CSV table of C-alpha atoms in Angstrom, one decimal:
chain,number,residue,atom,x,y,z
A,246,MET,CA,131.1,12.2,-109.9
A,247,SER,CA,133.6,12.2,-112.5
A,248,THR,CA,136.1,14.6,-111.8
A,249,THR,CA,137.5,15.0,-115.7
A,250,GLY,CA,135.9,16.2,-118.9
A,251,ALA,CA,135.8,19.3,-120.8
A,252,THR,CA,136.0,21.5,-117.7
A,253,ALA,CA,139.6,22.8,-115.7
A,254,ASP,CA,137.1,23.3,-112.3
A,255,PRO,CA,133.8,21.3,-112.4
A,256,LEU,CA,132.6,22.4,-109.1
A,257,ALA,CA,132.7,25.7,-111.0
A,258,ALA,CA,130.3,24.4,-113.5
A,259,LEU,CA,127.8,22.9,-110.9
A,260,GLY,CA,127.0,25.8,-109.6
A,261,ALA,CA,125.9,26.8,-112.8
A,262,LEU,CA,123.8,23.9,-112.5
A,263,PRO,CA,119.4,25.7,-113.2
A,264,GLY,CA,118.5,26.7,-109.7
A,265,VAL,CA,122.5,26.3,-107.7
A,266,ALA,CA,122.9,29.8,-107.4
A,267,GLU,CA,119.0,30.2,-106.1
A,268,SER,CA,120.1,28.2,-103.8
A,269,VAL,CA,123.4,29.7,-103.0
A,270,GLU,CA,122.4,33.4,-102.5
A,271,SER,CA,119.5,31.5,-100.0
A,272,VAL,CA,122.1,30.1,-98.2
A,273,ARG,CA,124.2,33.7,-98.1
A,274,LYS,CA,121.5,35.8,-96.6
A,275,ALA,CA,120.5,33.1,-93.8
A,276,VAL,CA,124.0,32.7,-92.7
A,277,ASP,CA,123.8,36.5,-92.8
A,278,ARG,CA,121.1,36.5,-90.6
A,279,VAL,CA,122.4,34.6,-87.9
A,280,TYR,CA,125.8,36.4,-87.5
A,281,GLY,CA,124.2,39.7,-87.6
A,282,HIS,CA,122.7,38.9,-84.6
A,283,ARG,CA,123.4,41.2,-81.8
A,284,VAL,CA,123.5,37.9,-79.8
A,285,MET,CA,126.7,37.0,-82.0
A,286,ARG,CA,128.8,39.7,-80.9
A,287,ARG,CA,128.7,38.8,-77.4
A,288,ARG,CA,128.2,35.6,-76.7
A,289,SER,CA,129.2,33.7,-80.1
A,290,ASN,CA,131.6,31.2,-78.3
A,291,GLU,CA,127.9,29.6,-76.6
A,292,ILE,CA,126.1,29.7,-80.2
A,293,THR,CA,128.6,27.5,-81.8
A,294,ALA,CA,128.8,24.8,-78.6
A,295,GLU,CA,125.5,25.1,-78.8
A,296,ALA,CA,125.6,24.2,-82.7
A,297,ALA,CA,128.1,21.7,-82.3
A,298,LEU,CA,125.6,19.4,-79.8
A,299,ARG,CA,122.8,20.1,-82.1
A,300,GLY,CA,124.8,19.5,-85.5
A,301,SER,CA,125.6,16.1,-83.6
A,302,ARG,CA,122.5,15.0,-82.5
A,303,GLY,CA,121.4,15.0,-86.4
A,304,SER,CA,124.2,14.0,-87.5
A,305,ALA,CA,123.4,10.7,-84.9
A,306,ALA,CA,119.4,10.8,-85.8
A,307,LEU,CA,120.5,10.6,-89.5
A,308,SER,CA,122.7,7.3,-88.4
A,309,GLY,CA,119.3,5.6,-86.5
A,310,ALA,CA,120.6,6.8,-83.0
A,311,ASP,CA,117.0,9.2,-83.2
A,312,TRP,CA,117.9,10.9,-79.4
A,313,ALA,CA,116.5,13.4,-78.2
A,314,LEU,CA,118.5,17.2,-77.4
A,315,GLU,CA,118.2,16.8,-73.4
A,316,GLU,CA,119.1,13.2,-74.5
A,317,VAL,CA,122.0,14.3,-75.5
A,318,ARG,CA,122.8,16.8,-73.2
A,319,ARG,CA,122.4,14.7,-70.4
A,320,ARG,CA,124.1,12.1,-71.2
A,321,THR,CA,128.3,11.2,-70.1
A,322,ASP,CA,128.1,7.2,-70.7
A,323,PHE,CA,128.1,6.4,-74.8
A,324,SER,CA,129.5,2.6,-74.5
A,325,GLY,CA,126.0,1.3,-74.3
A,326,ASP,CA,124.1,-0.2,-76.5
A,327,VAL,CA,124.5,0.7,-80.5
A,328,GLU,CA,122.7,3.9,-80.6
A,329,ALA,CA,124.5,5.3,-77.6
A,330,ARG,CA,128.2,4.2,-79.6
A,331,VAL,CA,126.1,6.6,-82.5
A,332,VAL,CA,126.0,9.3,-80.7
A,333,GLY,CA,129.1,9.1,-78.7
A,334,ALA,CA,130.2,8.7,-82.9
A,335,SER,CA,128.8,12.1,-83.5
A,336,LEU,CA,129.7,14.1,-80.4
A,337,ARG,CA,133.7,12.7,-81.0
A,338,LEU,CA,133.0,14.0,-84.8
A,339,SER,CA,131.9,17.4,-83.8
A,340,ALA,CA,134.6,18.1,-81.5
A,341,GLU,CA,137.5,17.0,-84.1
A,342,ALA,CA,136.4,18.7,-87.2
A,343,GLY,CA,137.3,22.0,-86.1
A,344,GLN,CA,140.7,20.8,-85.2
A,345,LEU,CA,141.1,19.6,-88.8
A,346,LEU,CA,140.3,23.2,-90.5
A,347,SER,CA,143.4,24.0,-91.6
A,348,ILE,CA,144.6,20.0,-92.7
A,349,TRP,CA,141.8,19.7,-95.2
A,350,ARG,CA,143.2,22.0,-98.1
A,351,GLN,CA,146.2,19.8,-97.8
A,352,SER,CA,145.1,17.0,-97.5
A,353,PRO,CA,141.6,16.0,-97.5
A,354,LEU,CA,142.2,12.5,-97.8
A,355,ARG,CA,144.1,13.0,-94.0
A,356,VAL,CA,141.7,14.5,-92.5
A,357,LEU,CA,138.9,11.7,-93.6
A,358,ALA,CA,141.2,9.1,-92.5
A,359,ARG,CA,141.4,11.0,-88.8
A,360,LEU,CA,137.7,11.2,-89.1
A,361,HIS,CA,136.9,7.2,-89.1
A,362,LEU,CA,139.9,7.1,-86.8
A,363,VAL,CA,137.7,9.3,-84.4
A,364,ALA,CA,134.4,8.1,-85.4
A,365,ALA,CA,135.7,4.5,-84.3
A,366,ALA,CA,137.5,4.8,-81.3
A,367,GLY,CA,140.5,3.6,-82.9
A,368,LYS,CA,139.0,-0.4,-83.3
A,369,GLY,CA,140.4,-2.9,-85.9
A,370,ASP,CA,142.7,-3.2,-88.3
A,371,ASP,CA,140.2,-1.8,-90.5
A,372,VAL,CA,139.8,1.7,-89.4
A,373,GLY,CA,141.4,5.2,-90.3
A,374,ARG,CA,141.9,3.4,-94.3
A,375,PRO,CA,139.1,3.1,-97.4
A,376,ARG,CA,138.1,-0.5,-97.3
A,377,GLN,CA,139.3,-3.2,-99.0
A,378,GLU,CA,138.1,-5.9,-101.6
A,379,GLY,CA,135.7,-8.4,-99.5
A,380,GLU,CA,135.3,-5.7,-96.5
A,381,PRO,CA,131.4,-5.5,-95.6
A,382,VAL,CA,130.2,-2.1,-94.8
A,383,ASP,CA,128.3,-1.5,-91.7
A,384,GLU,CA,125.9,1.5,-93.9
A,385,PRO,CA,122.9,-0.1,-93.7
A,386,LEU,CA,120.7,2.9,-94.2
A,387,ILE,CA,122.2,3.2,-97.4
A,388,GLU,CA,120.9,0.6,-99.8
A,389,LEU,CA,122.4,2.1,-103.1
A,390,PRO,CA,125.2,0.3,-104.4
A,391,LEU,CA,128.2,-0.2,-103.4
A,392,PRO,CA,131.1,0.7,-105.5
A,393,GLY,CA,134.3,-1.7,-105.4
A,394,PRO,CA,137.9,-0.3,-103.4
A,395,ALA,CA,139.5,0.0,-107.0
A,396,GLU,CA,136.2,2.9,-108.1
A,397,VAL,CA,136.3,4.4,-104.3
A,398,SER,CA,140.8,5.2,-104.1
A,399,GLY,CA,140.1,7.0,-108.2
A,400,ARG,CA,137.3,9.2,-106.6
A,401,LEU,CA,139.1,9.5,-103.4
A,402,GLU,CA,141.5,10.7,-105.3
A,403,GLY,CA,140.2,13.0,-107.7
A,404,LEU,CA,137.6,14.5,-105.1
A,405,SER,CA,141.5,15.0,-103.3
A,406,GLU,CA,142.5,16.9,-106.6
A,407,LEU,CA,139.7,19.3,-106.8
A,408,ILE,CA,139.8,20.2,-102.9
A,409,ILE,CA,143.5,21.1,-102.9
A,410,ALA,CA,143.5,23.2,-106.0
A,411,GLY,CA,140.9,24.7,-105.2
A,412,GLY,CA,138.3,26.9,-107.7
A,413,SER,CA,135.7,29.2,-107.7
A,414,ALA,CA,133.1,26.9,-106.8
A,415,PRO,CA,130.9,28.1,-104.0
A,416,ALA,CA,131.5,26.5,-100.9
A,417,LEU,CA,127.4,25.2,-100.7
A,418,VAL,CA,128.6,23.2,-104.0
A,419,THR,CA,131.5,22.4,-102.5
A,420,ALA,CA,130.2,20.9,-99.0
A,421,ALA,CA,127.6,19.3,-100.8
A,422,VAL,CA,129.9,17.4,-103.6
A,423,VAL,CA,132.1,16.1,-101.1
A,424,HIS,CA,128.9,15.3,-98.8
A,425,GLY,CA,127.5,13.3,-101.8
A,426,GLU,CA,130.5,12.1,-103.0
A,427,LEU,CA,131.1,10.1,-99.2
A,428,LEU,CA,127.6,9.3,-99.0
A,429,ALA,CA,128.1,7.6,-102.5
A,430,LEU,CA,131.7,5.5,-102.3
A,431,ARG,CA,131.0,4.5,-98.8
A,432,PRO,CA,135.2,4.5,-98.5
A,433,PHE,CA,135.2,3.4,-95.4
A,434,THR,CA,133.5,0.0,-93.3
A,435,SER,CA,131.7,1.8,-90.9
A,436,HIS,CA,130.5,5.4,-89.7
A,437,ASN,CA,130.3,6.5,-93.7
A,438,GLY,CA,127.3,9.1,-93.1
A,439,LEU,CA,128.9,10.8,-89.5
A,440,VAL,CA,132.2,11.1,-91.6
A,441,ALA,CA,130.2,12.7,-94.6
A,442,ARG,CA,128.4,15.1,-92.7
A,443,ALA,CA,131.1,15.9,-91.1
A,444,ALA,CA,133.4,16.8,-93.3
A,445,GLU,CA,130.8,18.5,-95.2
A,446,ARG,CA,130.4,20.5,-91.6
A,447,ILE,CA,134.5,21.1,-92.7
A,448,VAL,CA,134.2,23.2,-96.1
A,449,LEU,CA,131.1,25.7,-94.8
A,450,VAL,CA,133.4,26.3,-91.7
A,451,GLY,CA,137.0,26.1,-93.7
A,452,SER,CA,135.7,28.0,-97.1
A,453,GLY,CA,134.6,31.2,-94.1
A,454,LEU,CA,130.8,30.5,-95.2
A,455,ASP,CA,130.7,29.7,-91.6
A,456,PRO,CA,133.1,30.1,-90.1
A,457,LYS,CA,132.1,30.2,-86.1
A,458,SER,CA,130.9,27.0,-86.7
A,459,VAL,CA,126.9,28.2,-86.0
A,460,CYS,CA,125.0,26.8,-88.7
A,461,PRO,CA,124.2,23.4,-88.2
A,462,ALA,CA,123.7,21.1,-91.4
A,463,GLU,CA,122.9,18.9,-90.4
A,464,VAL,CA,120.0,19.9,-88.0
A,465,GLY,CA,118.4,20.3,-91.2
A,466,HIS,CA,119.1,17.1,-92.6
A,467,ALA,CA,117.2,15.9,-89.6
A,468,GLU,CA,114.6,18.3,-90.0
A,469,LEU,CA,114.1,17.0,-93.7
A,470,GLY,CA,114.4,13.7,-92.7
A,471,ARG,CA,115.9,10.9,-94.1
A,472,ALA,CA,113.6,9.6,-96.9
A,473,ALA,CA,114.1,13.5,-98.7
A,474,TYR,CA,117.9,12.8,-97.5
A,475,LEU,CA,118.3,9.4,-99.1
A,476,ALA,CA,116.2,10.4,-102.0
A,477,ALA,CA,117.7,13.4,-103.1
A,478,LEU,CA,121.5,11.2,-102.9
A,479,GLU,CA,120.4,9.4,-105.3
A,480,GLY,CA,119.6,12.5,-107.5
A,481,TYR,CA,123.6,12.8,-107.1
A,482,VAL,CA,124.5,9.2,-107.2
A,483,SER,CA,122.8,9.5,-110.7
A,484,GLY,CA,125.0,11.9,-112.1
A,485,THR,CA,122.3,13.9,-114.0
A,486,PRO,CA,122.5,18.0,-114.2
A,487,ASP,CA,119.1,17.2,-112.5
A,488,GLY,CA,119.7,15.4,-109.6
A,489,MET,CA,122.8,16.7,-109.8
A,490,ALA,CA,120.6,20.3,-108.8
A,491,ALA,CA,118.4,18.8,-106.5
A,492,TRP,CA,120.9,17.2,-104.0
A,493,ILE,CA,122.4,20.4,-103.9
A,494,GLY,CA,119.6,22.8,-103.0
A,495,HIS,CA,119.4,19.6,-100.8
A,496,CYS,CA,122.0,20.6,-99.0
A,497,GLY,CA,120.9,24.4,-98.6
A,498,ARG,CA,118.1,23.5,-97.8
A,499,ALA,CA,119.6,21.9,-94.4
A,500,VAL,CA,122.5,25.0,-93.8
A,501,GLU,CA,119.6,27.3,-93.8
A,502,LEU,CA,117.6,25.0,-91.4
A,503,GLY,CA,120.2,24.8,-89.3
A,504,ALA,CA,121.2,28.6,-89.7
A,505,ARG,CA,117.2,29.4,-88.7
A,506,GLU,CA,118.1,26.8,-85.6
A,507,SER,CA,120.9,28.7,-84.9
A,508,THR,CA,118.7,31.9,-85.1
A,509,ALA,CA,116.7,30.6,-82.4
A,510,VAL,CA,119.2,30.5,-79.9
A,511,CYS,CA,120.5,33.2,-80.3
A,512,GLU,CA,116.4,34.6,-79.8
A,513,ALA,CA,115.9,32.6,-76.7
A,514,LEU,CA,119.5,33.7,-74.9
A,515,GLN,CA,118.2,37.3,-75.9
A,516,ARG,CA,114.6,36.7,-73.8
A,517,GLY,CA,116.9,34.9,-71.0
A,518,ALA,CA,115.0,31.4,-71.9
A,519,ALA,CA,118.5,29.8,-72.1
């Protein structure tokens, strides 16, 4: 995403694209339904914990580790094969994201570095920093052209400036741009998808749209499927108004599906079935 141009608030400009306002309103209604559920008044901590687990499972699935929810719930050791390590990284990010909300608006690049450090489990001298010239990127499920380190650095700085400056853009728009930009750039040598989705969650929670983190967009992204996810991402990378609007709409549907998932959890708890 270009952060230069005639408008002083490019994120707000994206909010004016055709169809985006409708997506924003639809997401708000879906989130309000969850927060208005009677179970949320008494057992919101349980809903938050379950949403974190389900969101972690969904994010891991999009990174190639599509495990059943009960397997994620049951497992205690995630140090085995590649898929287990992906699931473990996703769970760690979910736990860490809530600790970084206060830092995000002041230093988003610091938060991204911390997320990568947590995802990669602190191994190697390439963790917690943007990749350098000649370093390979392990992100096999995303085959888009890979920007060079200089472009990555410039665009990360631009994204950081937009976040720190704030603005009038809806939370959905900001979250979608953060998510899409990190996937497009793949700034780290590994775990970029997991980090991008964790950053999206931080924006949705920190903005006040989903303060209790009970509407896991990762669930929706996984439910919509990897093919739709990648197709929407191509729209974002194209930079066209239609492509950007399609990506934001896709992210909006993911949040709505995450809200629906937590509504179902509330209903199950109300029936005494969970």
